[in-house]
mmCIF file of C-alpha atoms in Angstrom:
data_model
loop_
_atom_site.group_PDB
_atom_site.id
_atom_site.type_symbol
_atom_site.label_atom_id
_atom_site.label_comp_id
_atom_site.label_asym_id
_atom_site.label_seq_id
_atom_site.Cartn_x
_atom_site.Cartn_y
_atom_site.Cartn_z
ATOM 1 C CA MET A 14 -19.084 12.484 -22.703
ATOM 2 C CA GLU A 15 -15.796 11.543 -21.019
ATOM 3 C CA LYS A 16 -15.025 7.845 -21.083
ATOM 4 C CA ARG A 17 -15.613 6.043 -17.801
ATOM 5 C CA LEU A 18 -13.709 3.144 -16.276
ATOM 6 C CA ARG A 19 -16.059 0.291 -15.370
ATOM 7 C CA LEU A 20 -14.697 -1.275 -12.203
ATOM 8 C CA GLY A 21 -15.480 -4.672 -10.694
ATOM 9 C CA LEU A 22 -14.823 -5.472 -7.037
ATOM 10 C CA LEU A 23 -13.105 -8.787 -6.377
ATOM 11 C CA GLY A 24 -14.550 -9.547 -2.958
ATOM 12 C CA ALA A 25 -16.398 -7.449 -0.392
ATOM 13 C CA ALA A 26 -13.459 -6.757 1.921
ATOM 14 C CA ARG A 27 -13.643 -4.340 4.851
ATOM 15 C CA ILE A 28 -11.281 -1.928 3.097
ATOM 16 C CA THR A 29 -13.401 -1.608 -0.063
ATOM 17 C CA PRO A 30 -15.857 1.086 1.105
ATOM 18 C CA PHE A 31 -12.917 3.266 2.178
ATOM 19 C CA ALA A 32 -10.643 2.505 -0.766
ATOM 20 C CA ILE A 33 -13.256 2.714 -3.514
ATOM 21 C CA MET A 34 -16.879 3.498 -2.718
ATOM 22 C CA ARG A 35 -16.429 6.712 -0.729
ATOM 23 C CA SER A 36 -14.223 8.182 -3.449
ATOM 24 C CA LEU A 37 -16.634 7.633 -6.338
ATOM 25 C CA PRO A 38 -18.482 10.994 -6.051
ATOM 26 C CA ALA A 39 -15.147 12.815 -6.453
ATOM 27 C CA VAL A 40 -13.934 10.574 -9.300
ATOM 28 C CA PRO A 41 -16.720 10.570 -11.910
ATOM 29 C CA THR A 42 -14.499 8.763 -14.432
ATOM 30 C CA VAL A 43 -14.899 5.555 -12.390
ATOM 31 C CA LEU A 44 -18.107 3.557 -12.244
ATOM 32 C CA VAL A 45 -18.419 0.449 -10.049
ATOM 33 C CA THR A 46 -20.570 -1.951 -12.038
ATOM 34 C CA ALA A 47 -20.246 -5.299 -10.239
ATOM 35 C CA VAL A 48 -19.059 -7.098 -7.130
ATOM 36 C CA ALA A 49 -18.228 -10.744 -6.511
ATOM 37 C CA ALA A 50 -17.705 -12.685 -3.310
ATOM 38 C CA ARG A 51 -17.461 -16.319 -2.366
ATOM 39 C CA ASP A 52 -20.300 -15.682 0.070
ATOM 40 C CA ALA A 53 -23.273 -14.738 -2.137
ATOM 41 C CA THR A 54 -25.219 -13.344 0.799
ATOM 42 C CA ARG A 55 -22.360 -11.018 1.663
ATOM 43 C CA ALA A 56 -21.997 -9.916 -1.961
ATOM 44 C CA HIS A 57 -25.697 -9.086 -2.266
ATOM 45 C CA ALA A 58 -25.652 -7.211 1.041
ATOM 46 C CA PHE A 59 -22.655 -5.159 -0.118
ATOM 47 C CA ALA A 60 -24.340 -4.398 -3.437
ATOM 48 C CA ARG A 61 -27.538 -3.210 -1.756
ATOM 49 C CA ARG A 62 -25.658 -1.073 0.742
ATOM 50 C CA HIS A 63 -23.489 0.641 -1.850
ATOM 51 C CA GLY A 64 -25.721 0.662 -4.917
ATOM 52 C CA VAL A 65 -23.689 -1.747 -7.025
ATOM 53 C CA PRO A 66 -25.952 -2.908 -9.889
ATOM 54 C CA LYS A 67 -24.597 -6.418 -10.517
ATOM 55 C CA VAL A 68 -23.535 -9.314 -8.298
ATOM 56 C CA HIS A 69 -21.443 -12.278 -9.407
ATOM 57 C CA THR A 70 -21.368 -15.331 -7.166
ATOM 58 C CA GLY A 71 -17.822 -16.286 -8.169
ATOM 59 C CA TYR A 72 -14.565 -14.479 -8.813
ATOM 60 C CA GLN A 73 -14.087 -15.955 -12.283
ATOM 61 C CA ALA A 74 -17.557 -14.837 -13.350
ATOM 62 C CA LEU A 75 -16.556 -11.283 -12.479
ATOM 63 C CA LEU A 76 -13.397 -11.571 -14.591
ATOM 64 C CA ASP A 77 -15.410 -12.954 -17.509
ATOM 65 C CA ASP A 78 -17.883 -10.060 -17.448
ATOM 66 C CA PRO A 79 -17.412 -8.129 -20.751
ATOM 67 C CA GLU A 80 -18.911 -5.000 -19.169
ATOM 68 C CA ILE A 81 -15.985 -4.621 -16.759
ATOM 69 C CA ASP A 82 -12.753 -2.864 -17.723
ATOM 70 C CA ALA A 83 -10.788 -3.144 -14.490
ATOM 71 C CA ILE A 84 -10.677 -5.023 -11.201
ATOM 72 C CA TYR A 85 -9.996 -3.922 -7.637
ATOM 73 C CA ASN A 86 -8.323 -6.790 -5.757
ATOM 74 C CA PRO A 87 -8.500 -6.556 -1.929
ATOM 75 C CA LEU A 88 -8.321 -10.312 -1.340
ATOM 76 C CA PRO A 89 -6.001 -11.825 1.292
ATOM 77 C CA ASN A 90 -2.303 -11.461 0.424
ATOM 78 C CA SER A 91 -1.968 -15.107 -0.577
ATOM 79 C CA LEU A 92 -4.593 -14.658 -3.303
ATOM 80 C CA HIS A 93 -3.230 -11.453 -4.842
ATOM 81 C CA ALA A 94 -1.017 -13.136 -7.427
ATOM 82 C CA GLU A 95 -3.464 -15.809 -8.549
ATOM 83 C CA TRP A 96 -6.480 -13.564 -9.081
ATOM 84 C CA THR A 97 -4.565 -10.568 -10.363
ATOM 85 C CA ILE A 98 -2.900 -12.713 -13.026
ATOM 86 C CA ARG A 99 -6.265 -14.250 -13.924
ATOM 87 C CA ALA A 100 -7.749 -10.765 -14.238
ATOM 88 C CA LEU A 101 -4.885 -9.571 -16.441
ATOM 89 C CA GLU A 102 -5.211 -12.663 -18.634
ATOM 90 C CA ALA A 103 -8.926 -11.879 -18.947
ATOM 91 C CA GLY A 104 -8.015 -8.445 -20.317
ATOM 92 C CA LYS A 105 -8.752 -6.443 -17.175
ATOM 93 C CA HIS A 106 -6.640 -3.703 -15.628
ATOM 94 C CA VAL A 107 -5.976 -4.238 -11.900
ATOM 95 C CA LEU A 108 -5.676 -2.042 -8.840
ATOM 96 C CA CYS A 109 -4.261 -4.502 -6.286
ATOM 97 C CA GLU A 110 -4.069 -3.901 -2.567
ATOM 98 C CA LYS A 111 -0.676 -3.847 -0.938
ATOM 99 C CA PRO A 112 1.460 -5.819 -0.540
ATOM 100 C CA LEU A 113 1.312 -6.642 -4.224
ATOM 101 C CA ALA A 114 2.142 -10.319 -3.697
ATOM 102 C CA SER A 115 3.290 -12.900 -1.177
ATOM 103 C CA ASN A 116 6.907 -12.506 -2.267
ATOM 104 C CA GLU A 117 9.168 -11.087 -4.959
ATOM 105 C CA SER A 118 8.793 -14.101 -7.250
ATOM 106 C CA GLU A 119 5.022 -13.668 -7.381
ATOM 107 C CA ALA A 120 5.383 -9.921 -7.971
ATOM 108 C CA VAL A 121 7.629 -10.584 -10.975
ATOM 109 C CA ARG A 122 5.077 -13.007 -12.439
ATOM 110 C CA MET A 123 2.306 -10.455 -11.960
ATOM 111 C CA ALA A 124 4.311 -7.732 -13.685
ATOM 112 C CA GLU A 125 5.090 -10.083 -16.566
ATOM 113 C CA ALA A 126 1.383 -10.849 -16.952
ATOM 114 C CA ALA A 127 0.539 -7.143 -17.037
ATOM 115 C CA ARG A 128 3.118 -6.436 -19.727
ATOM 116 C CA ARG A 129 2.226 -9.532 -21.731
ATOM 117 C CA ASN A 130 -1.437 -8.544 -21.844
ATOM 118 C CA GLY A 131 -0.888 -4.812 -22.252
ATOM 119 C CA ARG A 132 -2.822 -3.988 -19.093
ATOM 120 C CA VAL A 133 -2.244 -1.660 -16.148
ATOM 121 C CA LEU A 134 -1.338 -3.206 -12.810
ATOM 122 C CA MET A 135 -0.935 -0.757 -9.955
ATOM 123 C CA GLU A 136 -0.299 -1.404 -6.268
ATOM 124 C CA ALA A 137 -2.561 0.473 -3.873
ATOM 125 C CA PHE A 138 -0.071 2.419 -1.761
ATOM 126 C CA HIS A 139 -2.687 5.132 -1.270
ATOM 127 C CA TYR A 140 -0.488 7.417 0.885
ATOM 128 C CA ARG A 141 1.872 7.919 -2.067
ATOM 129 C CA PHE A 142 -0.774 9.735 -4.112
ATOM 130 C CA HIS A 143 -1.573 12.429 -1.527
ATOM 131 C CA PRO A 144 0.019 15.887 -2.007
ATOM 132 C CA LEU A 145 1.601 15.574 1.447
ATOM 133 C CA MET A 146 4.175 13.102 0.130
ATOM 134 C CA ALA A 147 4.836 15.337 -2.863
ATOM 135 C CA ARG A 148 5.500 18.190 -0.431
ATOM 136 C CA VAL A 149 7.919 16.061 1.619
ATOM 137 C CA LEU A 150 9.865 15.154 -1.506
ATOM 138 C CA GLU A 151 9.871 18.821 -2.576
ATOM 139 C CA VAL A 152 11.461 19.873 0.720
ATOM 140 C CA LEU A 153 14.113 17.171 0.457
ATOM 141 C CA ARG A 154 14.932 17.838 -3.203
ATOM 142 C CA ALA A 155 15.261 21.562 -2.495
ATOM 143 C CA GLY A 156 18.125 20.671 -0.153
ATOM 144 C CA GLU A 157 16.552 22.204 2.932
ATOM 145 C CA LEU A 158 17.968 19.434 5.132
ATOM 146 C CA GLY A 159 21.329 19.281 3.376
ATOM 147 C CA ARG A 160 22.666 15.769 2.903
ATOM 148 C CA ILE A 161 20.292 13.083 4.166
ATOM 149 C CA GLU A 162 21.973 11.146 6.967
ATOM 150 C CA HIS A 163 19.227 8.947 8.417
ATOM 151 C CA VAL A 164 15.584 8.067 7.678
ATOM 152 C CA HIS A 165 13.276 6.362 10.168
ATOM 153 C CA THR A 166 9.785 5.127 9.369
ATOM 154 C CA ALA A 167 7.236 3.759 11.830
ATOM 155 C CA MET A 168 3.906 2.015 11.237
ATOM 156 C CA CYS A 169 2.668 0.646 14.547
ATOM 157 C CA ILE A 170 -1.032 0.020 15.098
ATOM 158 C CA PRO A 171 -2.997 -2.187 17.506
ATOM 159 C CA LEU A 172 -4.751 -5.210 16.037
ATOM 160 C CA PRO A 173 -6.161 -7.040 19.086
ATOM 161 C CA MET A 174 -8.168 -9.546 17.026
ATOM 162 C CA ARG A 175 -6.107 -12.714 17.490
ATOM 163 C CA ASN A 176 -7.821 -14.579 14.638
ATOM 164 C CA ASP A 177 -7.505 -11.775 12.078
ATOM 165 C CA ILE A 178 -6.332 -12.980 8.653
ATOM 166 C CA ARG A 179 -3.287 -10.704 8.944
ATOM 167 C CA PHE A 180 -1.909 -13.133 11.547
ATOM 168 C CA ARG A 181 -2.352 -16.223 9.347
ATOM 169 C CA LEU A 182 0.768 -17.661 7.760
ATOM 170 C CA ASP A 183 -1.215 -19.599 5.142
ATOM 171 C CA LEU A 184 -2.690 -16.280 3.948
ATOM 172 C CA SER A 185 0.757 -14.634 3.805
ATOM 173 C CA GLY A 186 0.168 -12.626 6.953
ATOM 174 C CA GLY A 187 2.533 -10.811 9.282
ATOM 175 C CA ALA A 188 3.201 -7.269 10.426
ATOM 176 C CA THR A 189 5.934 -6.712 7.834
ATOM 177 C CA MET A 190 3.577 -7.783 5.053
ATOM 178 C CA ASP A 191 0.859 -5.418 6.273
ATOM 179 C CA VAL A 192 1.918 -2.174 7.977
ATOM 180 C CA GLY A 193 5.582 -2.920 7.310
ATOM 181 C CA SER A 194 5.028 -2.716 3.576
ATOM 182 C CA TYR A 195 4.115 0.953 4.075
ATOM 183 C CA ALA A 196 7.101 1.667 6.301
ATOM 184 C CA LEU A 197 9.514 0.081 3.826
ATOM 185 C CA HIS A 198 7.895 1.818 0.860
ATOM 186 C CA MET A 199 8.151 5.209 2.569
ATOM 187 C CA LEU A 200 11.819 4.572 3.354
ATOM 188 C CA ARG A 201 12.508 3.823 -0.303
ATOM 189 C CA THR A 202 10.341 6.671 -1.600
ATOM 190 C CA VAL A 203 11.970 9.329 0.572
ATOM 191 C CA THR A 204 15.542 8.271 -0.166
ATOM 192 C CA GLY A 205 14.963 7.373 -3.798
ATOM 193 C CA LYS A 206 17.423 4.529 -3.274
ATOM 194 C CA GLU A 207 17.342 0.813 -2.545
ATOM 195 C CA PRO A 208 18.575 0.021 0.990
ATOM 196 C CA GLN A 209 20.681 -2.892 2.137
ATOM 197 C CA VAL A 210 19.375 -4.691 5.220
ATOM 198 C CA SER A 211 22.000 -4.763 7.968
ATOM 199 C CA SER A 212 19.847 -6.365 10.679
ATOM 200 C CA ALA A 213 16.240 -7.233 11.528
ATOM 201 C CA ARG A 214 14.465 -8.409 14.674
ATOM 202 C CA ALA A 215 11.016 -9.986 14.719
ATOM 203 C CA THR A 216 8.543 -10.470 17.557
ATOM 204 C CA LEU A 217 6.336 -13.440 16.766
ATOM 205 C CA ARG A 218 2.604 -13.857 17.100
ATOM 206 C CA SER A 219 2.861 -17.545 16.142
ATOM 207 C CA PRO A 220 5.508 -19.681 14.412
ATOM 208 C CA GLY A 221 6.661 -17.821 11.302
ATOM 209 C CA VAL A 222 4.263 -14.890 11.774
ATOM 210 C CA ASP A 223 5.589 -11.582 13.046
ATOM 211 C CA ARG A 224 3.419 -9.231 15.059
ATOM 212 C CA ALA A 225 6.251 -6.698 15.141
ATOM 213 C CA MET A 226 9.469 -6.067 13.253
ATOM 214 C CA GLU A 227 12.437 -3.728 13.551
ATOM 215 C CA ALA A 228 15.086 -3.397 10.855
ATOM 216 C CA ASP A 229 18.192 -1.330 10.131
ATOM 217 C CA PHE A 230 19.504 -0.341 6.725
ATOM 218 C CA THR A 231 22.489 1.148 4.959
ATOM 219 C CA PHE A 232 22.743 2.968 1.631
ATOM 220 C CA GLU A 233 25.602 3.196 -0.846
ATOM 221 C CA ASP A 234 26.162 6.879 -0.049
ATOM 222 C CA GLY A 235 26.849 6.100 3.625
ATOM 223 C CA SER A 236 23.472 7.179 4.970
ATOM 224 C CA THR A 237 21.407 4.862 7.144
ATOM 225 C CA GLY A 238 17.795 3.980 7.755
ATOM 226 C CA SER A 239 15.579 2.177 10.226
ATOM 227 C CA MET A 240 12.034 0.847 10.277
ATOM 228 C CA GLU A 241 9.657 -0.363 12.946
ATOM 229 C CA CYS A 242 6.228 -1.825 12.414
ATOM 230 C CA SER A 243 3.729 -3.730 14.476
ATOM 231 C CA LEU A 244 0.195 -5.039 14.592
ATOM 232 C CA TRP A 245 0.512 -5.616 18.341
ATOM 233 C CA SER A 246 3.390 -4.482 20.560
ATOM 234 C CA ARG A 247 4.223 -2.310 23.547
ATOM 235 C CA LYS A 248 4.193 0.667 21.198
ATOM 236 C CA LEU A 249 0.494 0.587 20.422
ATOM 237 C CA LEU A 250 0.340 3.483 17.976
ATOM 238 C CA GLU A 251 2.967 5.361 16.000
ATOM 239 C CA ILE A 252 2.665 6.353 12.364
ATOM 240 C CA SER A 253 5.500 8.652 11.412
ATOM 241 C CA LEU A 254 8.370 9.536 9.104
ATOM 242 C CA HIS A 255 11.553 11.194 10.323
ATOM 243 C CA VAL A 256 14.423 12.399 8.147
ATOM 244 C CA ARG A 257 17.658 13.748 9.614
ATOM 245 C CA GLY A 258 20.030 15.720 7.410
ATOM 246 C CA SER A 259 23.271 17.611 7.762
ATOM 247 C CA GLU A 260 21.394 20.933 7.910
ATOM 248 C CA GLY A 261 18.227 20.003 9.777
ATOM 249 C CA TRP A 262 15.434 17.489 10.139
ATOM 250 C CA LEU A 263 11.916 16.733 8.976
ATOM 251 C CA ARG A 264 9.138 14.853 10.715
ATOM 252 C CA VAL A 265 5.699 13.827 9.463
ATOM 253 C CA PHE A 266 3.009 12.745 11.856
ATOM 254 C CA ASN A 267 0.530 10.375 10.158
ATOM 255 C CA PRO A 268 1.893 10.273 6.595
ATOM 256 C CA THR A 269 -0.380 7.384 5.604
ATOM 257 C CA MET A 270 -3.814 8.859 6.419
ATOM 258 C CA PRO A 271 -3.216 12.619 6.363
ATOM 259 C CA GLN A 272 -6.877 13.373 5.638
ATOM 260 C CA LEU A 273 -7.690 12.424 9.241
ATOM 261 C CA TYR A 274 -4.984 14.619 10.783
ATOM 262 C CA HIS A 275 -1.320 15.226 10.133
ATOM 263 C CA HIS A 276 1.462 17.741 10.413
ATOM 264 C CA LEU A 277 4.812 18.236 8.731
ATOM 265 C CA THR A 278 7.573 19.805 10.828
ATOM 266 C CA VAL A 279 10.738 21.107 9.163
ATOM 267 C CA VAL A 280 13.843 22.425 10.906
ATOM 268 C CA SER A 281 16.291 23.872 8.394
ATOM 269 C CA ARG A 282 19.449 25.760 9.339
ATOM 270 C CA GLY A 283 18.021 26.755 12.689
ATOM 271 C CA GLN A 284 14.587 27.798 11.408
ATOM 272 C CA LYS A 285 11.544 25.749 12.406
ATOM 273 C CA ARG A 286 8.127 25.656 10.764
ATOM 274 C CA ARG A 287 5.064 23.448 10.746
ATOM 275 C CA GLU A 288 2.946 22.803 7.665
ATOM 276 C CA ARG A 289 -0.254 20.998 6.812
ATOM 277 C CA VAL A 290 -1.192 19.892 3.321
ATOM 278 C CA LYS A 291 -4.965 19.800 3.207
ATOM 279 C CA SER A 292 -6.523 17.798 0.424
ATOM 280 C CA GLU A 293 -8.900 14.973 -0.382
ATOM 281 C CA ALA A 294 -8.524 11.489 1.047
ATOM 282 C CA THR A 295 -5.518 9.440 -0.047
ATOM 283 C CA TYR A 296 -7.898 6.875 -1.536
ATOM 284 C CA THR A 297 -9.554 9.508 -3.719
ATOM 285 C CA HIS A 298 -6.186 10.568 -5.135
ATOM 286 C CA GLN A 299 -5.318 6.920 -5.702
ATOM 287 C CA LEU A 300 -8.531 6.063 -7.548
ATOM 288 C CA ARG A 301 -8.256 9.188 -9.678
ATOM 289 C CA GLN A 302 -4.700 8.326 -10.685
ATOM 290 C CA PHE A 303 -5.535 4.712 -11.463
ATOM 291 C CA ALA A 304 -8.298 5.908 -13.795
ATOM 292 C CA SER A 305 -5.952 8.426 -15.370
ATOM 293 C CA VAL A 306 -3.273 5.783 -15.980
ATOM 294 C CA VAL A 307 -5.799 3.439 -17.603
ATOM 295 C CA LEU A 308 -7.863 5.957 -19.562
ATOM 296 C CA LYS A 309 -5.238 8.561 -20.478
ATOM 297 C CA GLY A 310 -1.932 6.722 -20.291
ATOM 298 C CA ALA A 311 -0.655 8.845 -17.412
ATOM 299 C CA ALA A 312 2.611 7.793 -15.762
ATOM 300 C CA PRO A 313 1.915 5.915 -12.506
ATOM 301 C CA LEU A 314 3.505 7.120 -9.275
ATOM 302 C CA VAL A 315 3.799 3.503 -8.114
ATOM 303 C CA THR A 316 5.401 1.526 -10.912
ATOM 304 C CA LEU A 317 5.744 -2.224 -11.314
ATOM 305 C CA GLU A 318 9.498 -1.903 -10.803
ATOM 306 C CA ASP A 319 8.810 -0.055 -7.558
ATOM 307 C CA SER A 320 6.394 -2.754 -6.372
ATOM 308 C CA ILE A 321 8.802 -5.587 -7.189
ATOM 309 C CA ALA A 322 11.609 -3.808 -5.324
ATOM 310 C CA ASN A 323 9.388 -3.368 -2.288
ATOM 311 C CA MET A 324 8.497 -7.067 -2.234
ATOM 312 C CA ARG A 325 12.202 -7.904 -2.578
ATOM 313 C CA LEU A 326 12.958 -5.758 0.473
ATOM 314 C CA ILE A 327 10.153 -7.392 2.485
ATOM 315 C CA ASP A 328 11.602 -10.829 1.640
ATOM 316 C CA THR A 329 15.102 -9.672 2.652
ATOM 317 C CA VAL A 330 13.898 -8.268 5.982
ATOM 318 C CA TYR A 331 12.226 -11.584 6.792
ATOM 319 C CA ARG A 332 15.389 -13.516 5.987
ATOM 320 C CA ALA A 333 17.510 -11.132 8.077
ATOM 321 C CA ALA A 334 15.157 -11.742 11.011
ATOM 322 C CA GLY A 335 15.544 -15.509 10.661
ATOM 323 C CA LEU A 336 12.137 -16.038 9.068
ATOM 324 C CA GLU A 337 11.097 -17.333 5.678
ATOM 325 C CA PRO A 338 9.450 -15.017 3.151
ATOM 326 C CA ARG A 339 5.794 -15.789 2.663
ATOM 327 C CA ALA A 340 5.230 -19.031 0.726
ATOM 328 C CA HIS A 341 5.858 -19.293 -3.020
ATOM 329 C CA THR A 342 2.952 -20.503 -5.168
#
């Protein structure tokens, strides 16, 4: 029988059913064996609803469980570093929700802990594992657009809940930390290069916490980039990727959740076409790859170096907008 990865859930966050539980039937190499939450009632309710056999009433008890191989960490951003490092030190592999940390310094410490303990740490940029992004990169690498001149990414969604944890500075909140982490990661993934921030403009929800951010970038080869993200702004909803080249352009509608609906439009040397890349949910691809990296030693699509570079860019965007990166711990 094929070896299975025994996964423990660090908290009963709203994202967990989507990110993990719904994908389990399609990823038989992963078995969720336990869940922990600070609220025992919530943990037991989650376990009953999703058929998780064991409940731990504390996070550390979950990490100490010898029948768990890996941890899924969907805790608030400010707790990613602490509990991921504790999990790695306890000998567990970790799939950590994005953004990996509160800042670059924390991300470096997390990567060091993973290497020191010989464990896998992977950031959950689920969109990156879907075949749609592979198709986008294929079009670009084939030279269909010629030389890339400009890349624009947008991740704007409405979050009308004023007290949501994503607006809390003490929990390392902010639009750039949340949806912006996707927009910046897509910009870097598509270009394959690290951008320099030329300017950034934040719209604040409260002191130090952005509800929207715009930023402009330059690359060493002379090309440029731009990013916009928001959790609440006049642009209520836009999730897109646009690449302009010397021989055409490419646009993706909904690159982050293509299983719901998406389309890829390519204009190359005067010829226009529209494609769709139908496949399983992004989260299913992500969970399958995490298991493959842990169990088979597969090469991860999102590397630790990639995650550290993304946190560095988030920090730089905040500084360019006149804000401090999220607090060091």
